Amino acid sequence: MLSWGVVGVSILLVVITGIALSLQVLRRREVVSALQGCQDQVKELKVRIYQQEDEMRELAAGLRAEKAHVEQLQRQVKFADGLRVQLQRDV
């Protein structure tokens, strides 16, 4: 009778261990799936970051060009103003 009890408890422990192992496998699959989703999001974010960095470089270059153009226009205005003053003195 005692040996049947030991066998029964052993079988019960094996079944419980099997259930626990199955639950762990299912949980691992969920975690791996969530990890894959996070990795995909990271890849998308990296692509977006690279695109935004490229756009910022373009905008910075455009801003530098516009500043140079403004400086050139200011020099032209200053030159034209100097000519105007000189013409007024000559007249």
Backbone as JSON Lines, residues from 0, in Angstrom:
{"i":0,"aa":"M","n":[0.82,-1.19,0.0],"ca":[0.0,0.0,0.0],"c":[0.87,1.26,0.0]}
{"i":1,"aa":"L","n":[1.95,1.24,0.76],"ca":[2.85,2.38,0.83],"c":[3.5,2.65,-0.51]}
{"i":2,"aa":"S","n":[3.87,1.56,-1.23],"ca":[4.54,1.75,-2.51],"c":[3.57,2.36,-3.52]}
{"i":3,"aa":"W","n":[2.29,2.01,-3.45],"ca":[1.3,2.62,-4.35],"c":[1.14,4.11,-4.03]}
{"i":4,"aa":"G","n":[1.24,4.44,-2.78],"ca":[1.16,5.84,-2.38],"c":[2.35,6.62,-2.92]}
{"i":5,"aa":"V","n":[3.53,6.02,-2.83],"ca":[4.74,6.68,-3.35],"c":[4.63,6.82,-4.85]}
{"i":6,"aa":"V","n":[4.14,5.8,-5.54],"ca":[3.98,5.86,-6.99],"c":[2.95,6.94,-7.34]}
{"i":7,"aa":"G","n":[1.87,7.0,-6.62],"ca":[0.82,8.0,-6.88],"c":[1.35,9.41,-6.69]}
{"i":8,"aa":"V","n":[2.07,9.63,-5.58],"ca":[2.64,10.96,-5.32],"c":[3.67,11.3,-6.4]}
{"i":9,"aa":"S","n":[4.47,10.33,-6.8],"ca":[5.47,10.56,-7.84],"c":[4.81,10.95,-9.16]}
{"i":10,"aa":"I","n":[3.75,10.24,-9.53],"ca":[3.02,10.55,-10.76],"c":[2.41,11.95,-10.66]}
{"i":11,"aa":"L","n":[1.84,12.25,-9.5],"ca":[1.26,13.57,-9.3],"c":[2.33,14.66,-9.43]}
{"i":12,"aa":"L","n":[3.51,14.44,-8.86],"ca":[4.61,15.4,-8.98],"c":[5.06,15.55,-10.43]}
{"i":13,"aa":"V","n":[5.11,14.44,-11.17],"ca":[5.49,14.51,-12.59],"c":[4.45,15.3,-13.37]}
{"i":14,"aa":"V","n":[3.17,15.07,-13.1],"ca":[2.1,15.8,-13.8],"c":[2.18,17.29,-13.47]}
{"i":15,"aa":"I","n":[2.36,17.62,-12.19],"ca":[2.45,19.02,-11.79],"c":[3.68,19.68,-12.44]}
{"i":16,"aa":"T","n":[4.8,18.96,-12.45],"ca":[6.01,19.48,-13.08],"c":[5.78,19.69,-14.58]}
{"i":17,"aa":"G","n":[5.08,18.75,-15.23],"ca":[4.77,18.89,-16.65],"c":[3.89,20.1,-16.92]}
{"i":18,"aa":"I","n":[2.89,20.3,-16.07],"ca":[2.02,21.48,-16.22],"c":[2.82,22.76,-16.04]}
{"i":19,"aa":"A","n":[3.66,22.79,-15.0],"ca":[4.48,23.97,-14.74],"c":[5.42,24.24,-15.91]}
{"i":20,"aa":"L","n":[6.0,23.18,-16.45],"ca":[6.9,23.33,-17.6],"c":[6.14,23.85,-18.82]}
{"i":21,"aa":"S","n":[4.95,23.33,-19.04],"ca":[4.13,23.8,-20.16],"c":[3.79,25.28,-20.01]}
{"i":22,"aa":"L","n":[3.44,25.68,-18.79],"ca":[3.14,27.1,-18.54],"c":[4.38,27.96,-18.78]}
{"i":23,"aa":"Q","n":[5.54,27.46,-18.38],"ca":[6.79,28.2,-18.61],"c":[7.08,28.35,-20.1]}
{"i":24,"aa":"V","n":[6.82,27.28,-20.86],"ca":[7.04,27.33,-22.31],"c":[6.11,28.35,-22.94]}
{"i":25,"aa":"L","n":[4.84,28.36,-22.53],"ca":[3.88,29.33,-23.07],"c":[4.3,30.75,-22.71]}
{"i":26,"aa":"R","n":[4.72,30.95,-21.47],"ca":[5.15,32.28,-21.03],"c":[6.38,32.72,-21.81]}
{"i":27,"aa":"R","n":[7.31,31.8,-22.05],"ca":[8.52,32.12,-22.81],"c":[8.15,32.55,-24.22]}
{"i":28,"aa":"R","n":[7.21,31.85,-24.83],"ca":[6.76,32.23,-26.18],"c":[6.19,33.64,-26.2]}
{"i":29,"aa":"E","n":[5.4,33.98,-25.18],"ca":[4.84,35.34,-25.09],"c":[5.95,36.36,-24.96]}
{"i":30,"aa":"V","n":[6.93,36.06,-24.12],"ca":[8.04,36.99,-23.9],"c":[8.87,37.15,-25.18]}
{"i":31,"aa":"V","n":[9.14,36.05,-25.86],"ca":[9.91,36.12,-27.11],"c":[9.13,36.93,-28.15]}
{"i":32,"aa":"S","n":[7.83,36.73,-28.22],"ca":[7.01,37.49,-29.16],"c":[7.03,38.98,-28.82]}
{"i":33,"aa":"A","n":[6.9,39.31,-27.54],"ca":[6.96,40.71,-27.12],"c":[8.34,41.3,-27.41]}
{"i":34,"aa":"L","n":[9.38,40.53,-27.19],"ca":[10.74,40.99,-27.48],"c":[10.9,41.27,-28.96]}
{"i":35,"aa":"Q","n":[10.37,40.4,-29.8],"ca":[10.45,40.6,-31.25],"c":[9.74,41.88,-31.65]}
{"i":36,"aa":"G","n":[8.58,42.12,-31.04],"ca":[7.85,43.36,-31.3],"c":[8.66,44.58,-30.9]}
{"i":37,"aa":"C","n":[9.31,44.51,-29.75],"ca":[10.15,45.62,-29.28],"c":[11.34,45.83,-30.22]}
{"i":38,"aa":"Q","n":[11.94,44.75,-30.68],"ca":[13.07,44.87,-31.6],"c":[12.63,45.52,-32.91]}
{"i":39,"aa":"D","n":[11.45,45.15,-33.39],"ca":[10.92,45.76,-34.61],"c":[10.69,47.26,-34.4]}
{"i":40,"aa":"Q","n":[10.16,47.62,-33.24],"ca":[9.93,49.04,-32.93],"c":[11.25,49.8,-32.87]}
{"i":41,"aa":"V","n":[12.28,49.18,-32.28],"ca":[13.59,49.82,-32.19],"c":[14.14,50.06,-33.59]}
{"i":42,"aa":"K","n":[14.0,49.07,-34.47],"ca":[14.48,49.23,-35.85],"c":[13.75,50.38,-36.54]}
{"i":43,"aa":"E","n":[12.44,50.45,-36.37],"ca":[11.65,51.52,-36.98],"c":[12.08,52.88,-36.42]}
{"i":44,"aa":"L","n":[12.3,52.94,-35.11],"ca":[12.73,54.19,-34.49],"c":[14.11,54.61,-34.99]}
{"i":45,"aa":"K","n":[15.02,53.64,-35.16],"ca":[16.34,53.97,-35.68],"c":[16.24,54.55,-37.09]}
{"i":46,"aa":"V","n":[15.4,53.94,-37.92],"ca":[15.21,54.45,-39.28],"c":[14.66,55.87,-39.23]}
{"i":47,"aa":"R","n":[13.68,56.09,-38.37],"ca":[13.09,57.42,-38.23],"c":[14.13,58.43,-37.73]}
{"i":48,"aa":"I","n":[14.96,58.02,-36.78],"ca":[16.0,58.9,-36.25],"c":[16.98,59.27,-37.36]}
{"i":49,"aa":"Y","n":[17.42,58.28,-38.15],"ca":[18.35,58.57,-39.24],"c":[17.72,59.53,-40.24]}
{"i":50,"aa":"Q","n":[16.44,59.33,-40.54],"ca":[15.76,60.23,-41.46],"c":[15.69,61.64,-40.9]}
{"i":51,"aa":"Q","n":[15.38,61.75,-39.61],"ca":[15.3,63.07,-39.0],"c":[16.67,63.73,-38.92]}
{"i":52,"aa":"E","n":[17.71,62.95,-38.67],"ca":[19.06,63.51,-38.66],"c":[19.43,64.04,-40.04]}
{"i":53,"aa":"D","n":[19.09,63.28,-41.09],"ca":[19.34,63.75,-42.46],"c":[18.58,65.04,-42.73]}
{"i":54,"aa":"E","n":[17.32,65.06,-42.32],"ca":[16.51,66.26,-42.52],"c":[17.09,67.45,-41.77]}
{"i":55,"aa":"M","n":[17.57,67.22,-40.55],"ca":[18.15,68.31,-39.77],"c":[19.43,68.82,-40.43]}
{"i":56,"aa":"R","n":[20.23,67.91,-40.99],"ca":[21.43,68.35,-41.7],"c":[21.06,69.2,-42.91]}
{"i":57,"aa":"E","n":[20.04,68.77,-43.64],"ca":[19.57,69.55,-44.79],"c":[19.08,70.92,-44.36]}
{"i":58,"aa":"L","n":[18.29,70.95,-43.29],"ca":[17.76,72.22,-42.81],"c":[18.88,73.13,-42.32]}
{"i":59,"aa":"A","n":[19.87,72.57,-41.65],"ca":[21.01,73.37,-41.17],"c":[21.78,73.94,-42.35]}
{"i":60,"aa":"A","n":[21.98,73.13,-43.38],"ca":[22.68,73.62,-44.57],"c":[21.87,74.72,-45.24]}
{"i":61,"aa":"G","n":[20.56,74.53,-45.32],"ca":[19.69,75.56,-45.9],"c":[19.74,76.84,-45.09]}
{"i":62,"aa":"L","n":[19.75,76.7,-43.78],"ca":[19.81,77.88,-42.91],"c":[21.13,78.63,-43.1]}
{"i":63,"aa":"R","n":[22.24,77.88,-43.18],"ca":[23.53,78.52,-43.42],"c":[23.51,79.27,-44.75]}
{"i":64,"aa":"A","n":[22.93,78.65,-45.78],"ca":[22.85,79.3,-47.09],"c":[22.01,80.57,-47.01]}
{"i":65,"aa":"E","n":[20.9,80.5,-46.3],"ca":[20.03,81.68,-46.17],"c":[20.72,82.79,-45.4]}
{"i":66,"aa":"K","n":[21.46,82.42,-44.34],"ca":[22.2,83.43,-43.58],"c":[23.25,84.1,-44.47]}
{"i":67,"aa":"A","n":[23.93,83.31,-45.29],"ca":[24.93,83.87,-46.2],"c":[24.26,84.81,-47.2]}
{"i":68,"aa":"H","n":[23.07,84.41,-47.66],"ca":[22.35,85.24,-48.61],"c":[21.93,86.56,-47.95]}
{"i":69,"aa":"V","n":[21.47,86.49,-46.72],"ca":[21.08,87.7,-45.99],"c":[22.28,88.62,-45.82]}
{"i":70,"aa":"E","n":[23.43,88.05,-45.46],"ca":[24.64,88.85,-45.31],"c":[25.01,89.53,-46.64]}
{"i":71,"aa":"Q","n":[24.89,88.78,-47.73],"ca":[25.18,89.35,-49.04],"c":[24.22,90.49,-49.35]}
{"i":72,"aa":"L","n":[22.95,90.29,-49.09],"ca":[21.97,91.35,-49.33],"c":[22.24,92.57,-48.46]}
{"i":73,"aa":"Q","n":[22.65,92.33,-47.21],"ca":[22.98,93.45,-46.33],"c":[24.17,94.24,-46.86]}
{"i":74,"aa":"R","n":[25.18,93.52,-47.38],"ca":[26.32,94.21,-47.98],"c":[25.88,95.02,-49.2]}
{"i":75,"aa":"Q","n":[24.99,94.46,-50.01],"ca":[24.51,95.17,-51.19],"c":[23.72,96.42,-50.79]}
{"i":76,"aa":"V","n":[22.9,96.3,-49.76],"ca":[22.13,97.45,-49.28],"c":[23.09,98.53,-48.76]}
{"i":77,"aa":"K","n":[24.11,98.1,-48.01],"ca":[25.08,99.04,-47.48],"c":[25.83,99.75,-48.62]}
{"i":78,"aa":"F","n":[26.2,98.98,-49.64],"ca":[26.89,99.56,-50.79],"c":[25.97,100.54,-51.52]}
{"i":79,"aa":"A","n":[24.71,100.12,-51.74],"ca":[23.75,100.99,-52.43],"c":[23.5,102.26,-51.6]}
{"i":80,"aa":"D","n":[23.44,102.1,-50.29],"ca":[23.23,103.26,-49.42],"c":[24.43,104.21,-49.53]}
{"i":81,"aa":"G","n":[25.63,103.65,-49.59],"ca":[26.83,104.46,-49.76],"c":[26.81,105.21,-51.08]}
{"i":82,"aa":"L","n":[26.38,104.53,-52.14],"ca":[26.26,105.18,-53.45],"c":[25.22,106.3,-53.41]}
{"i":83,"aa":"R","n":[24.12,106.06,-52.72],"ca":[23.06,107.08,-52.61],"c":[23.6,108.33,-51.91]}
{"i":84,"aa":"V","n":[24.31,108.1,-50.82],"ca":[24.87,109.23,-50.08],"c":[25.86,109.98,-50.96]}
{"i":85,"aa":"Q","n":[26.69,109.26,-51.69],"ca":[27.69,109.88,-52.56],"c":[27.02,110.67,-53.68]}
{"i":86,"aa":"L","n":[25.95,110.12,-54.24],"ca":[25.22,110.83,-55.3],"c":[24.58,112.09,-54.76]}
{"i":87,"aa":"Q","n":[24.06,112.01,-53.52],"ca":[23.43,113.19,-52.92],"c":[24.47,114.29,-52.69]}
{"i":88,"aa":"R","n":[25.66,113.9,-52.33],"ca":[26.72,114.88,-52.11],"c":[27.17,115.51,-53.44]}
{"i":89,"aa":"D","n":[27.17,114.7,-54.48],"ca":[27.61,115.19,-55.78],"c":[26.61,116.12,-56.42]}
{"i":90,"aa":"V","n":[25.36,115.95,-56.1],"ca":[24.31,116.77,-56.75],"c":[24.21,118.1,-56.14]}
